[in-house]
mmCIF file with all atom_site columns, C-alpha atoms in Angstrom:
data_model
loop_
_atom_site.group_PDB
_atom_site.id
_atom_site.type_symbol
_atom_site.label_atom_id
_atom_site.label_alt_id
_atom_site.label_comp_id
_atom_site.label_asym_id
_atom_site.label_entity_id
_atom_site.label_seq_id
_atom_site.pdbx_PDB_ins_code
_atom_site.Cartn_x
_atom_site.Cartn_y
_atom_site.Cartn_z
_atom_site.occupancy
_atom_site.B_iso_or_equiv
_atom_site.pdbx_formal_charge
_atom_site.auth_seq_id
_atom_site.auth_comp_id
_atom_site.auth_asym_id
_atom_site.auth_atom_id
_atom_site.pdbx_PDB_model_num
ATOM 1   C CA . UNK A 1 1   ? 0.000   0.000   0.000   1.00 53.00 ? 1   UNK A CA 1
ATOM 2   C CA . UNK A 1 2   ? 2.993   1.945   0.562   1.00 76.00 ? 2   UNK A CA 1
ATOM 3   C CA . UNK A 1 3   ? 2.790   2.767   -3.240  1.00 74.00 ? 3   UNK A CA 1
ATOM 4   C CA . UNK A 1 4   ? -0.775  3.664   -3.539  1.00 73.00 ? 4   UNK A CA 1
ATOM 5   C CA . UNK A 1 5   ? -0.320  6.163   -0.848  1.00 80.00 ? 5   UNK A CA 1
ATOM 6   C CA . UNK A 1 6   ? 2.849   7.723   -2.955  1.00 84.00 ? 6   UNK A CA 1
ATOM 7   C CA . UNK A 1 7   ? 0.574   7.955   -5.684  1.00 81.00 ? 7   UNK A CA 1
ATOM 8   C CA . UNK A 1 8   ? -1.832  9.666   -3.474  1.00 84.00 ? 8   UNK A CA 1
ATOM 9   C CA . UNK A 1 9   ? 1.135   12.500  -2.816  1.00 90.00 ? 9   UNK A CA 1
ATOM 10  C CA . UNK A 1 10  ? 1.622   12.804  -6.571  1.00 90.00 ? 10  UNK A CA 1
ATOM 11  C CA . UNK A 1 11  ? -1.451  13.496  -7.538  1.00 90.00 ? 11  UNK A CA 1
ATOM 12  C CA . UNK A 1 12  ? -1.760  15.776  -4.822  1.00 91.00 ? 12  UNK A CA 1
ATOM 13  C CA . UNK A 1 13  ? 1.061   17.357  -5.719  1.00 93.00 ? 13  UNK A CA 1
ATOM 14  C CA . UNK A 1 14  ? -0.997  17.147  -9.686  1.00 95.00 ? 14  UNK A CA 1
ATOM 15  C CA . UNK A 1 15  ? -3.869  18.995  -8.066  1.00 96.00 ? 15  UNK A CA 1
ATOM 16  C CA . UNK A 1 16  ? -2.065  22.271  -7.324  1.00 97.00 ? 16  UNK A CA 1
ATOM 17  C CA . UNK A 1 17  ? -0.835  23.086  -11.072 1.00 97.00 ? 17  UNK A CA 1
ATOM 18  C CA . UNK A 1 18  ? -4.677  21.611  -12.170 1.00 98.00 ? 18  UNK A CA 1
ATOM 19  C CA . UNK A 1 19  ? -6.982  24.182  -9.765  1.00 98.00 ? 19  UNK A CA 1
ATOM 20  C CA . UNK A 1 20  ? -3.849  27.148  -10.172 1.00 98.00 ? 20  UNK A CA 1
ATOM 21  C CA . UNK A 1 21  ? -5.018  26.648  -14.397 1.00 98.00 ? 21  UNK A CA 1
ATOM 22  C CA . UNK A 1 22  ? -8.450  26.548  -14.151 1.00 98.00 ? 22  UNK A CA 1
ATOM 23  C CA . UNK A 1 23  ? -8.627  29.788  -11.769 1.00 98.00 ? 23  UNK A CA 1
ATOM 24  C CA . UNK A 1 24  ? -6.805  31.184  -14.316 1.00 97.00 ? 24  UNK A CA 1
ATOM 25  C CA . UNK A 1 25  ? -8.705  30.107  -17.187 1.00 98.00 ? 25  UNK A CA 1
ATOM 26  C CA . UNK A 1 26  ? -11.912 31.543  -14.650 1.00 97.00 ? 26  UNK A CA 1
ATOM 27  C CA . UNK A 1 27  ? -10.220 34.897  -15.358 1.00 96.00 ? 27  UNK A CA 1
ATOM 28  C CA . UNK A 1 28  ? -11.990 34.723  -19.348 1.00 96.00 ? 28  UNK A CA 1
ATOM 29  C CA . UNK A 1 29  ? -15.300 34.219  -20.412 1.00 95.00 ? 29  UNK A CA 1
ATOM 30  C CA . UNK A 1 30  ? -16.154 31.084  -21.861 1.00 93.00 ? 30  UNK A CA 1
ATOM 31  C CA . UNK A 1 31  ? -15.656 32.272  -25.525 1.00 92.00 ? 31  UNK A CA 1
ATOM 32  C CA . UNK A 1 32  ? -17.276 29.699  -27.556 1.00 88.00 ? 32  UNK A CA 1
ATOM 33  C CA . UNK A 1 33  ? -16.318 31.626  -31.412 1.00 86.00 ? 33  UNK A CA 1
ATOM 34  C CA . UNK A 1 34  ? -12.947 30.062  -30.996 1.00 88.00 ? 34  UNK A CA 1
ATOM 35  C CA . UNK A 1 35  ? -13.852 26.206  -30.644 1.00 86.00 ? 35  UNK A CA 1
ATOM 36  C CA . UNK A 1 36  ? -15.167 24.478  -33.422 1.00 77.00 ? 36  UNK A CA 1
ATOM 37  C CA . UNK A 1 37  ? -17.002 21.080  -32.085 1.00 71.00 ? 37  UNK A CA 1
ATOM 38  C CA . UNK A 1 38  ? -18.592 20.305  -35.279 1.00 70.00 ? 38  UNK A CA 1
ATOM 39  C CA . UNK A 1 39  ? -22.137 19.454  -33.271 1.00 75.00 ? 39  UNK A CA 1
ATOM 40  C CA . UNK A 1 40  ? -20.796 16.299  -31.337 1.00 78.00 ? 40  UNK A CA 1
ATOM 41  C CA . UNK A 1 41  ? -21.906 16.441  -28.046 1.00 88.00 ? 41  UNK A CA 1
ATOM 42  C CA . UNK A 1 42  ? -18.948 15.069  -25.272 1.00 91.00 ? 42  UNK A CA 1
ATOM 43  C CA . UNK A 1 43  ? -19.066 11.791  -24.311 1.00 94.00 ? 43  UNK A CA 1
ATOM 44  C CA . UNK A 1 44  ? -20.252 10.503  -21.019 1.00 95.00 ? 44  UNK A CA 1
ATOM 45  C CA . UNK A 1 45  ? -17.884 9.504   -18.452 1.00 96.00 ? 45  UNK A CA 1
ATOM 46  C CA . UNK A 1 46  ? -17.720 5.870   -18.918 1.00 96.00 ? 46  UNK A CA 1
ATOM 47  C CA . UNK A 1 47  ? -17.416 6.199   -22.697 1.00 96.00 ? 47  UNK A CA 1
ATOM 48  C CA . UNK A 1 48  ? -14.413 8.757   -21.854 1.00 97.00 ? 48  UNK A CA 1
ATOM 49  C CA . UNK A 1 49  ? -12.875 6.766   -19.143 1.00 96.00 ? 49  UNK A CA 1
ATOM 50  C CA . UNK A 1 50  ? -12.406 3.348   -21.665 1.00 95.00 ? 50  UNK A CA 1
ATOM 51  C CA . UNK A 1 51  ? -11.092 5.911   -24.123 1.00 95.00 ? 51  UNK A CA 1
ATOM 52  C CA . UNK A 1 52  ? -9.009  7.588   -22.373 1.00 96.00 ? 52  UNK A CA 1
ATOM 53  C CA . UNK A 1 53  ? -7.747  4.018   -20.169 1.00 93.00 ? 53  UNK A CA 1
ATOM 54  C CA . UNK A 1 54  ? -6.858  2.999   -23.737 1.00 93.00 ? 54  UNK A CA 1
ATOM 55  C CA . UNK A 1 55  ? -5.160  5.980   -25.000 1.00 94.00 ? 55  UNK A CA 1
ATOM 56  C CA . UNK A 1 56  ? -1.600  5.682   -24.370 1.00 90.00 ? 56  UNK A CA 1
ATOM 57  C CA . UNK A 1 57  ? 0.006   8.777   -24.926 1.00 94.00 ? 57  UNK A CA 1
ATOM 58  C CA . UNK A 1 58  ? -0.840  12.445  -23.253 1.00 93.00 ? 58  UNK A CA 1
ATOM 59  C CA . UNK A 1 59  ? -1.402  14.228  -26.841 1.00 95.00 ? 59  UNK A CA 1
ATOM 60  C CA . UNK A 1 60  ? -3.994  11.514  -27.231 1.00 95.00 ? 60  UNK A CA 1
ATOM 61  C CA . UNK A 1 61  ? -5.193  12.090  -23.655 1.00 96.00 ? 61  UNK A CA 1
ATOM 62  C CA . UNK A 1 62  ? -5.859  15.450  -23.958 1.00 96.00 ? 62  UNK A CA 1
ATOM 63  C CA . UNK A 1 63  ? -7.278  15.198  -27.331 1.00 94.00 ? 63  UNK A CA 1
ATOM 64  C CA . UNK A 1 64  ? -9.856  12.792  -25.676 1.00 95.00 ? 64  UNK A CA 1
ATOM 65  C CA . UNK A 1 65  ? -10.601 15.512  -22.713 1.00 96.00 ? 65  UNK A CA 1
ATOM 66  C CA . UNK A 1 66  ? -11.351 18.448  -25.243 1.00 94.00 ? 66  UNK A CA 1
ATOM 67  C CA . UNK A 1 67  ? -14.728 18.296  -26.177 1.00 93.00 ? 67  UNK A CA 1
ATOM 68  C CA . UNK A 1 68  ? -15.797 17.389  -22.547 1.00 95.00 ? 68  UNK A CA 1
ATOM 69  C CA . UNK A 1 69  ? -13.455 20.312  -21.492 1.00 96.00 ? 69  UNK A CA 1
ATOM 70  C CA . UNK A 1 70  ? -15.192 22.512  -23.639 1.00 94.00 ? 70  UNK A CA 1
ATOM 71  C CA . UNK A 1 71  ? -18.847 21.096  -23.409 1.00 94.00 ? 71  UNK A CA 1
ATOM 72  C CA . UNK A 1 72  ? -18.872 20.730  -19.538 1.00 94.00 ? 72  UNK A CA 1
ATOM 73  C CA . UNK A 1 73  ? -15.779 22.539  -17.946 1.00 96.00 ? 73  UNK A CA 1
ATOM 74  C CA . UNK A 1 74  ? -16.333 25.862  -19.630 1.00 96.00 ? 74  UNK A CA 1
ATOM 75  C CA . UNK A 1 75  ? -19.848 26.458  -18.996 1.00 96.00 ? 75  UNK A CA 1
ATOM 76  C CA . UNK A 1 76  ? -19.241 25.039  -15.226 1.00 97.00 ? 76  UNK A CA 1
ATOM 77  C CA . UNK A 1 77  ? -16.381 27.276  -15.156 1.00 97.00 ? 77  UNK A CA 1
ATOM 78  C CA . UNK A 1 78  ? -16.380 30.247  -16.851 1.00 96.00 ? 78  UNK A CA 1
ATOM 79  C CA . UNK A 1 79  ? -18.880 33.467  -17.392 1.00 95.00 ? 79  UNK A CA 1
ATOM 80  C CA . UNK A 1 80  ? -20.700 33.190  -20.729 1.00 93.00 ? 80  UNK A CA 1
ATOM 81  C CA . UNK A 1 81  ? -19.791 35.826  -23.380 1.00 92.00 ? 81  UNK A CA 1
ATOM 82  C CA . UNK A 1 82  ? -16.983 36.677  -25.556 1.00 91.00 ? 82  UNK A CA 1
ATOM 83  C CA . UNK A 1 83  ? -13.954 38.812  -24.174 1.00 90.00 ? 83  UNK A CA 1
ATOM 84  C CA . UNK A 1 84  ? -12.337 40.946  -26.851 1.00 84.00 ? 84  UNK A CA 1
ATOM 85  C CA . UNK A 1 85  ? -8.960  41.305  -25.842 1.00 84.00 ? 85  UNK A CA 1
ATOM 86  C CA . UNK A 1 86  ? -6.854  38.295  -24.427 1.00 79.00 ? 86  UNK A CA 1
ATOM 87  C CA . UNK A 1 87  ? -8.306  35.276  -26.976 1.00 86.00 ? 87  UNK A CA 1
ATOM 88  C CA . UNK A 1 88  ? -4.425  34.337  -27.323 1.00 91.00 ? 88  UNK A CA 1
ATOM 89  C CA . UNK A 1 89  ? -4.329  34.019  -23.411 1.00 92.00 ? 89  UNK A CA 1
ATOM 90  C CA . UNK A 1 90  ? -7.390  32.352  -23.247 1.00 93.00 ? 90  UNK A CA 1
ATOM 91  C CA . UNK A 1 91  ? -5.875  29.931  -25.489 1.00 94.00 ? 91  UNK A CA 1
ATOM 92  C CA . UNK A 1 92  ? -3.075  29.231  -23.589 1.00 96.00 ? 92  UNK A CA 1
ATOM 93  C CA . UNK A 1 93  ? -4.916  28.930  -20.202 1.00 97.00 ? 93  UNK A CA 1
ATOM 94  C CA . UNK A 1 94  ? -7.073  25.959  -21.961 1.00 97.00 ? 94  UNK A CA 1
ATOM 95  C CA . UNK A 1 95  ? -3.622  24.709  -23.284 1.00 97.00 ? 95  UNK A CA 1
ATOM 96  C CA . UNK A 1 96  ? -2.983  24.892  -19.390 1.00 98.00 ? 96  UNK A CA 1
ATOM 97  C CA . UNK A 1 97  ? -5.894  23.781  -18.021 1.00 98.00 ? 97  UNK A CA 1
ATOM 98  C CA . UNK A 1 98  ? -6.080  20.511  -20.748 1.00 98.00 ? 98  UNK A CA 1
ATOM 99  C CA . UNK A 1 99  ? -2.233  19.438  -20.244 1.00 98.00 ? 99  UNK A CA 1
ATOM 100 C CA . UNK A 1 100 ? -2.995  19.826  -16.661 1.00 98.00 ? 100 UNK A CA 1
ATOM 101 C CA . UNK A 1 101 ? -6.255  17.545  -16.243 1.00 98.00 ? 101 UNK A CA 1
ATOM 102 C CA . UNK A 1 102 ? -4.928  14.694  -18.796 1.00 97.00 ? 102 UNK A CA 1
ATOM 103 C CA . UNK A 1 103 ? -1.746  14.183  -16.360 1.00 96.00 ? 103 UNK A CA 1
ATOM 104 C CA . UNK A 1 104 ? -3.867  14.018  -12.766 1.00 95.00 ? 104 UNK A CA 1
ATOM 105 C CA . UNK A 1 105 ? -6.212  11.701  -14.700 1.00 95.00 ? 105 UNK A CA 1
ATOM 106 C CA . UNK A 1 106 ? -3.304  9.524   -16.220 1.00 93.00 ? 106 UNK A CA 1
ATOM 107 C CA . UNK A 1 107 ? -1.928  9.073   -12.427 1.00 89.00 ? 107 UNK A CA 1
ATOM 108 C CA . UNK A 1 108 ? -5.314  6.818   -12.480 1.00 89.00 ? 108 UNK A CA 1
ATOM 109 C CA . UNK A 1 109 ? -4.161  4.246   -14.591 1.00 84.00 ? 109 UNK A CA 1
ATOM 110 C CA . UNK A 1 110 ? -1.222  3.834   -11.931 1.00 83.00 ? 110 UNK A CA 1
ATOM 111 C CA . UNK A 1 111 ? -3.715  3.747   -9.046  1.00 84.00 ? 111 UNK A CA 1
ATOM 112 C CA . UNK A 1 112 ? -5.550  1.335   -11.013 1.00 82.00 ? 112 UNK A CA 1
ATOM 113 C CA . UNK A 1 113 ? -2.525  -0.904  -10.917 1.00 79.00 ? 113 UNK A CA 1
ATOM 114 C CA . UNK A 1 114 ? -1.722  -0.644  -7.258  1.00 80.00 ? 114 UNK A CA 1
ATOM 115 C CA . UNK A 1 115 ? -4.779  -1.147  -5.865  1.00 77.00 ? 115 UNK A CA 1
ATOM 116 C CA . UNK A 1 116 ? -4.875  -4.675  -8.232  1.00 75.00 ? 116 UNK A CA 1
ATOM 117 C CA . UNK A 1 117 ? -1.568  -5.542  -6.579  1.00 76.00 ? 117 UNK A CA 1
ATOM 118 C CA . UNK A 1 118 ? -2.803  -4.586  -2.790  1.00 73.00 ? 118 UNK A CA 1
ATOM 119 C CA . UNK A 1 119 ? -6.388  -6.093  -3.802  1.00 70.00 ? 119 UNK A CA 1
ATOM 120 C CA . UNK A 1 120 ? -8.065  -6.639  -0.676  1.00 80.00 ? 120 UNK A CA 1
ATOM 121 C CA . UNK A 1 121 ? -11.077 -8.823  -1.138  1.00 83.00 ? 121 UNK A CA 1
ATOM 122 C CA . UNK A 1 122 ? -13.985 -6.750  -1.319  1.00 84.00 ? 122 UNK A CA 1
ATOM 123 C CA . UNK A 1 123 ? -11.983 -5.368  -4.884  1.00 85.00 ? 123 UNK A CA 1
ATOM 124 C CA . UNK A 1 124 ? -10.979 -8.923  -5.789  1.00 86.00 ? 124 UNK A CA 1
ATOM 125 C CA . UNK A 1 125 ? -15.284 -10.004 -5.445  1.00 90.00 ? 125 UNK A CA 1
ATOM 126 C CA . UNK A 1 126 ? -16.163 -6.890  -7.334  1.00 92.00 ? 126 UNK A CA 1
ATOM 127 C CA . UNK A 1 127 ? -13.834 -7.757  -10.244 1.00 90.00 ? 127 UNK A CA 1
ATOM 128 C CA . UNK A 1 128 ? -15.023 -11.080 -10.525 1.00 91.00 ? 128 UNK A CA 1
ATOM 129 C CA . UNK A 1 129 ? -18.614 -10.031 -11.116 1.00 94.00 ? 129 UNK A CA 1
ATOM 130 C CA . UNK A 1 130 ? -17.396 -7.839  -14.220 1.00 94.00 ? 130 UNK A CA 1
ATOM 131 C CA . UNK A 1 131 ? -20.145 -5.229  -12.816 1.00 95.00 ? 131 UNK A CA 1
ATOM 132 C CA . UNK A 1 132 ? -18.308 -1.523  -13.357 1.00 96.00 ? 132 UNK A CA 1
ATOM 133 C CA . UNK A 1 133 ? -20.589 -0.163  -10.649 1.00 96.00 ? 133 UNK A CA 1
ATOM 134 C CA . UNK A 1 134 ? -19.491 -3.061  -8.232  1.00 95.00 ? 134 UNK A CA 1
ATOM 135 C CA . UNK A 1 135 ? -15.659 -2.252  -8.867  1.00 94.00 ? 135 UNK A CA 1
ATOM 136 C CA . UNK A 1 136 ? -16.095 1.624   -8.628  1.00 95.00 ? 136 UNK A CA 1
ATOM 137 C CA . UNK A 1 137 ? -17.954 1.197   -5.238  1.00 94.00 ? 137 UNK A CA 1
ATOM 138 C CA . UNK A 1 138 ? -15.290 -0.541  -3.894  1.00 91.00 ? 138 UNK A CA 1
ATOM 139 C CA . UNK A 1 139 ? -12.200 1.338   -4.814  1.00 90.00 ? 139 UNK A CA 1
ATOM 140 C CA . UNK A 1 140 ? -14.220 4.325   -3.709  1.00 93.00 ? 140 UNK A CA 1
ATOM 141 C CA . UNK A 1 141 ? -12.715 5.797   -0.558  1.00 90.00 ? 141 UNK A CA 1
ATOM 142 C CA . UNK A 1 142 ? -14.836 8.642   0.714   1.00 95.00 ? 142 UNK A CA 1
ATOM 143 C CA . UNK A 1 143 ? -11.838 9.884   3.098   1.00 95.00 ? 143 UNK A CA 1
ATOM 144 C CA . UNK A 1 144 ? -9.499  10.548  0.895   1.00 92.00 ? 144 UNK A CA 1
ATOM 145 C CA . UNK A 1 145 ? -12.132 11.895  -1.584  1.00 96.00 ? 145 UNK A CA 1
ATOM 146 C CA . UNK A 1 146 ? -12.641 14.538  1.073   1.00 97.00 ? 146 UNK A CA 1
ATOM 147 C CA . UNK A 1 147 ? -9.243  15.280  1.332   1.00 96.00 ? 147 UNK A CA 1
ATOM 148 C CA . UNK A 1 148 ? -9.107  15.840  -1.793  1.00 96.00 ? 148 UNK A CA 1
ATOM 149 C CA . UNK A 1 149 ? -11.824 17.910  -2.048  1.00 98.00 ? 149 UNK A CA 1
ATOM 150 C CA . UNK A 1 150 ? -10.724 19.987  1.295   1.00 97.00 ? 150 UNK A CA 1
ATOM 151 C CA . UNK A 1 151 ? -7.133  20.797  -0.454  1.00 97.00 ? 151 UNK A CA 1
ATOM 152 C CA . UNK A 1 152 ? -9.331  21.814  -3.662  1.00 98.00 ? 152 UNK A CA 1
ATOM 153 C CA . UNK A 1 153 ? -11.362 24.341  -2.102  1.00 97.00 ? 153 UNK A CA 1
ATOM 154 C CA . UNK A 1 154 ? -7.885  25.557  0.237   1.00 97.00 ? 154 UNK A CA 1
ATOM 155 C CA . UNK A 1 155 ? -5.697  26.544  -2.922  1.00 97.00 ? 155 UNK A CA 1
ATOM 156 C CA . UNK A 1 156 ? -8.970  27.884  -5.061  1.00 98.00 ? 156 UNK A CA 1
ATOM 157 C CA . UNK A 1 157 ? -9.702  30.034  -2.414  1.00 97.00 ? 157 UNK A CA 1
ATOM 158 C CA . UNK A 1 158 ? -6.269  31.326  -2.459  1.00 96.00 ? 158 UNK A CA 1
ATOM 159 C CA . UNK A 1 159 ? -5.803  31.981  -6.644  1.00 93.00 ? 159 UNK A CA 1
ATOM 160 C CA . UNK A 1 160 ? -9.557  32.810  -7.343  1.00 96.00 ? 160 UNK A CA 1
ATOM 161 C CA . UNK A 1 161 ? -10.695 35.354  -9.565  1.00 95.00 ? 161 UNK A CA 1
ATOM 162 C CA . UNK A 1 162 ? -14.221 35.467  -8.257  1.00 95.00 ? 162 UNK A CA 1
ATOM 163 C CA . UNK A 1 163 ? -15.991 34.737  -5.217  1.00 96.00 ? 163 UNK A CA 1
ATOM 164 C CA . UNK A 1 164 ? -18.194 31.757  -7.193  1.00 97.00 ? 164 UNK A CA 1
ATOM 165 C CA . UNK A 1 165 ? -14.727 30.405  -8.683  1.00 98.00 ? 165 UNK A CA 1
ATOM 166 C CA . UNK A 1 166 ? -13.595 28.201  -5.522  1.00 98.00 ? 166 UNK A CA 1
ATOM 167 C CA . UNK A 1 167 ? -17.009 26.421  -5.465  1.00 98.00 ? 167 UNK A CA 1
ATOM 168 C CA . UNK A 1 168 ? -16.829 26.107  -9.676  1.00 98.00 ? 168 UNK A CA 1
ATOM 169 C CA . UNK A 1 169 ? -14.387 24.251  -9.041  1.00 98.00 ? 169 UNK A CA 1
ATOM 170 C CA . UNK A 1 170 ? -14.948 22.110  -6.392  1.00 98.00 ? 170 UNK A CA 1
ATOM 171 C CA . UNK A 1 171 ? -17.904 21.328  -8.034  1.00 98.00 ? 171 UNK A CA 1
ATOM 172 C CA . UNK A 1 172 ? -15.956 20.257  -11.149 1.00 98.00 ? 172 UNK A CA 1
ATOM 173 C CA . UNK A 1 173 ? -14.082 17.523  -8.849  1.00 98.00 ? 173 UNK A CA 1
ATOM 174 C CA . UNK A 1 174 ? -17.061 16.915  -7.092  1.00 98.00 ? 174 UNK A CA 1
ATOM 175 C CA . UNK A 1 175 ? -19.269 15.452  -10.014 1.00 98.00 ? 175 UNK A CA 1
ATOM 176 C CA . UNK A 1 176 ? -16.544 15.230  -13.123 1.00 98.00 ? 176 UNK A CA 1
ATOM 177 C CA . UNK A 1 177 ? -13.010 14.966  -12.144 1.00 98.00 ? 177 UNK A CA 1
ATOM 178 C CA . UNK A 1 178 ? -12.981 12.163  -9.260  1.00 98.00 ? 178 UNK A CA 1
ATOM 179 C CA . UNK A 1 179 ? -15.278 10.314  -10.582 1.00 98.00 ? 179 UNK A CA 1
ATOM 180 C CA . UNK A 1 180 ? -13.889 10.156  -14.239 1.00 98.00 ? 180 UNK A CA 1
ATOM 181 C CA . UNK A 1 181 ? -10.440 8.975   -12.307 1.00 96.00 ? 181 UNK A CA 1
ATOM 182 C CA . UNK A 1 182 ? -12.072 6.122   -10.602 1.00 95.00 ? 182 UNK A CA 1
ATOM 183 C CA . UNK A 1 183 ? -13.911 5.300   -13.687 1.00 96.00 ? 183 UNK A CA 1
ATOM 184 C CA . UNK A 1 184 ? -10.647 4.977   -15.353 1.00 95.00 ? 184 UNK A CA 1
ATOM 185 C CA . UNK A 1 185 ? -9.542  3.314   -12.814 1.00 92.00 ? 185 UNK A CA 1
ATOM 186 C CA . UNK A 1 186 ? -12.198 0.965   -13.173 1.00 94.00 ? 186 UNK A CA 1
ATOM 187 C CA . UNK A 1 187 ? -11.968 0.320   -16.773 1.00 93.00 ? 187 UNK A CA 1
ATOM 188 C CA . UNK A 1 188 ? -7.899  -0.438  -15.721 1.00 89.00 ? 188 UNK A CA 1
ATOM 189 C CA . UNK A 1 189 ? -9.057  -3.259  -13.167 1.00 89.00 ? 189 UNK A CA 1
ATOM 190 C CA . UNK A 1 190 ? -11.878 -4.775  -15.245 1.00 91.00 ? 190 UNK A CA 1
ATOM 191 C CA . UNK A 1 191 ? -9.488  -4.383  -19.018 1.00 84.00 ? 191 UNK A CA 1
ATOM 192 C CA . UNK A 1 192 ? -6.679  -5.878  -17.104 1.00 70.00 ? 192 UNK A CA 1
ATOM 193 C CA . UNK A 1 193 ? -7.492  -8.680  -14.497 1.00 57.00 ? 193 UNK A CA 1
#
């Protein structure tokens, strides 16, 4: 266990650079004239977490998160509206903000892994069934979801550009982050037994 919990640290230490982008992304509006989506709607979190469990390199990875990034982070995120100066900026934070997310969420993969080789038998029962919402309830941990949570909402509060920004963003952990990492991790215990 021993490794899990240095995983833990590193994607902990992941978190920081992830919540310091998207406050700064908060900064612009959500500026939809400069993505073109082509009409396809983001996929849901399962479909993204096999996709992005099988993707293998972070180009790929972030390529994956885009349209979800832009579909569901924005609007969670951002004001609505265009701003007229800055679209180069705004660029870059999503560049940020994108780079950021597909290397916390990667760390999943490796979680995936350790908690196979530490498999306690709750997990080892759960796999067996090849039931996805049997494995994700038990390599949920609610305590160290907290904690993660409780560091979220410490370092948003101290980079925010708005009041509303630190609870955007927990939010976006909340209901889109953690639980597209454990359904990665998932799709890691179930693709790999």
């Amino acid at each position: 266990m021993d490794a899990l919990f240095h995983l833990r640290d590193m994607i902990a230490s992941l978190d920081t650079p992830l919540v310091d982008d998207l406050c700064a992304r908060a900064r612009w509006r959500q500026n939809p004239a400069l993505y073109a989506l082509n009409g396809v709607p983001a996929p849901g979190l399962d479909a993204l977490a096999g996709q992005y469990a099988e993707s293998r390199t972070l180009a790929g990875r972030v390529h994956l998160l885009r349209s979800s990034y832009i579909q569901t982070l924005l609007p969670a995120l951002c004001e609505p509206g265009h701003d007229e100066d800055g679209r180069s900026a705004c660029l870059a934070a999503d560049a940020a903000c994108l780079n950021s997310l597909a290397r916390r969420l990667s760390l999943s993969i490796h979680v995936a892994t350790r908690k196979r080789e530490a498999i306690p038998e709750a997990l080892q029962a759960a796999i067996r069934t090849g039931d996805p919402a049997r494995v994700e309830q038990a390599i949920t941990n609610p305590s160290v979801e907290a904690d993660v949570l409780a560091r979220v909402a410490k370092r948003a509060q101290k980079n925010a550009p708005r009041t509303e920004t630190p609870g955007q963003i927990l939010a976006l952990y909340a209901e889109w982050i953690i639980p597209l990492s454990r359904k990665i991790q998932v799709h890691g215990l179930l693709d790999n037994p």
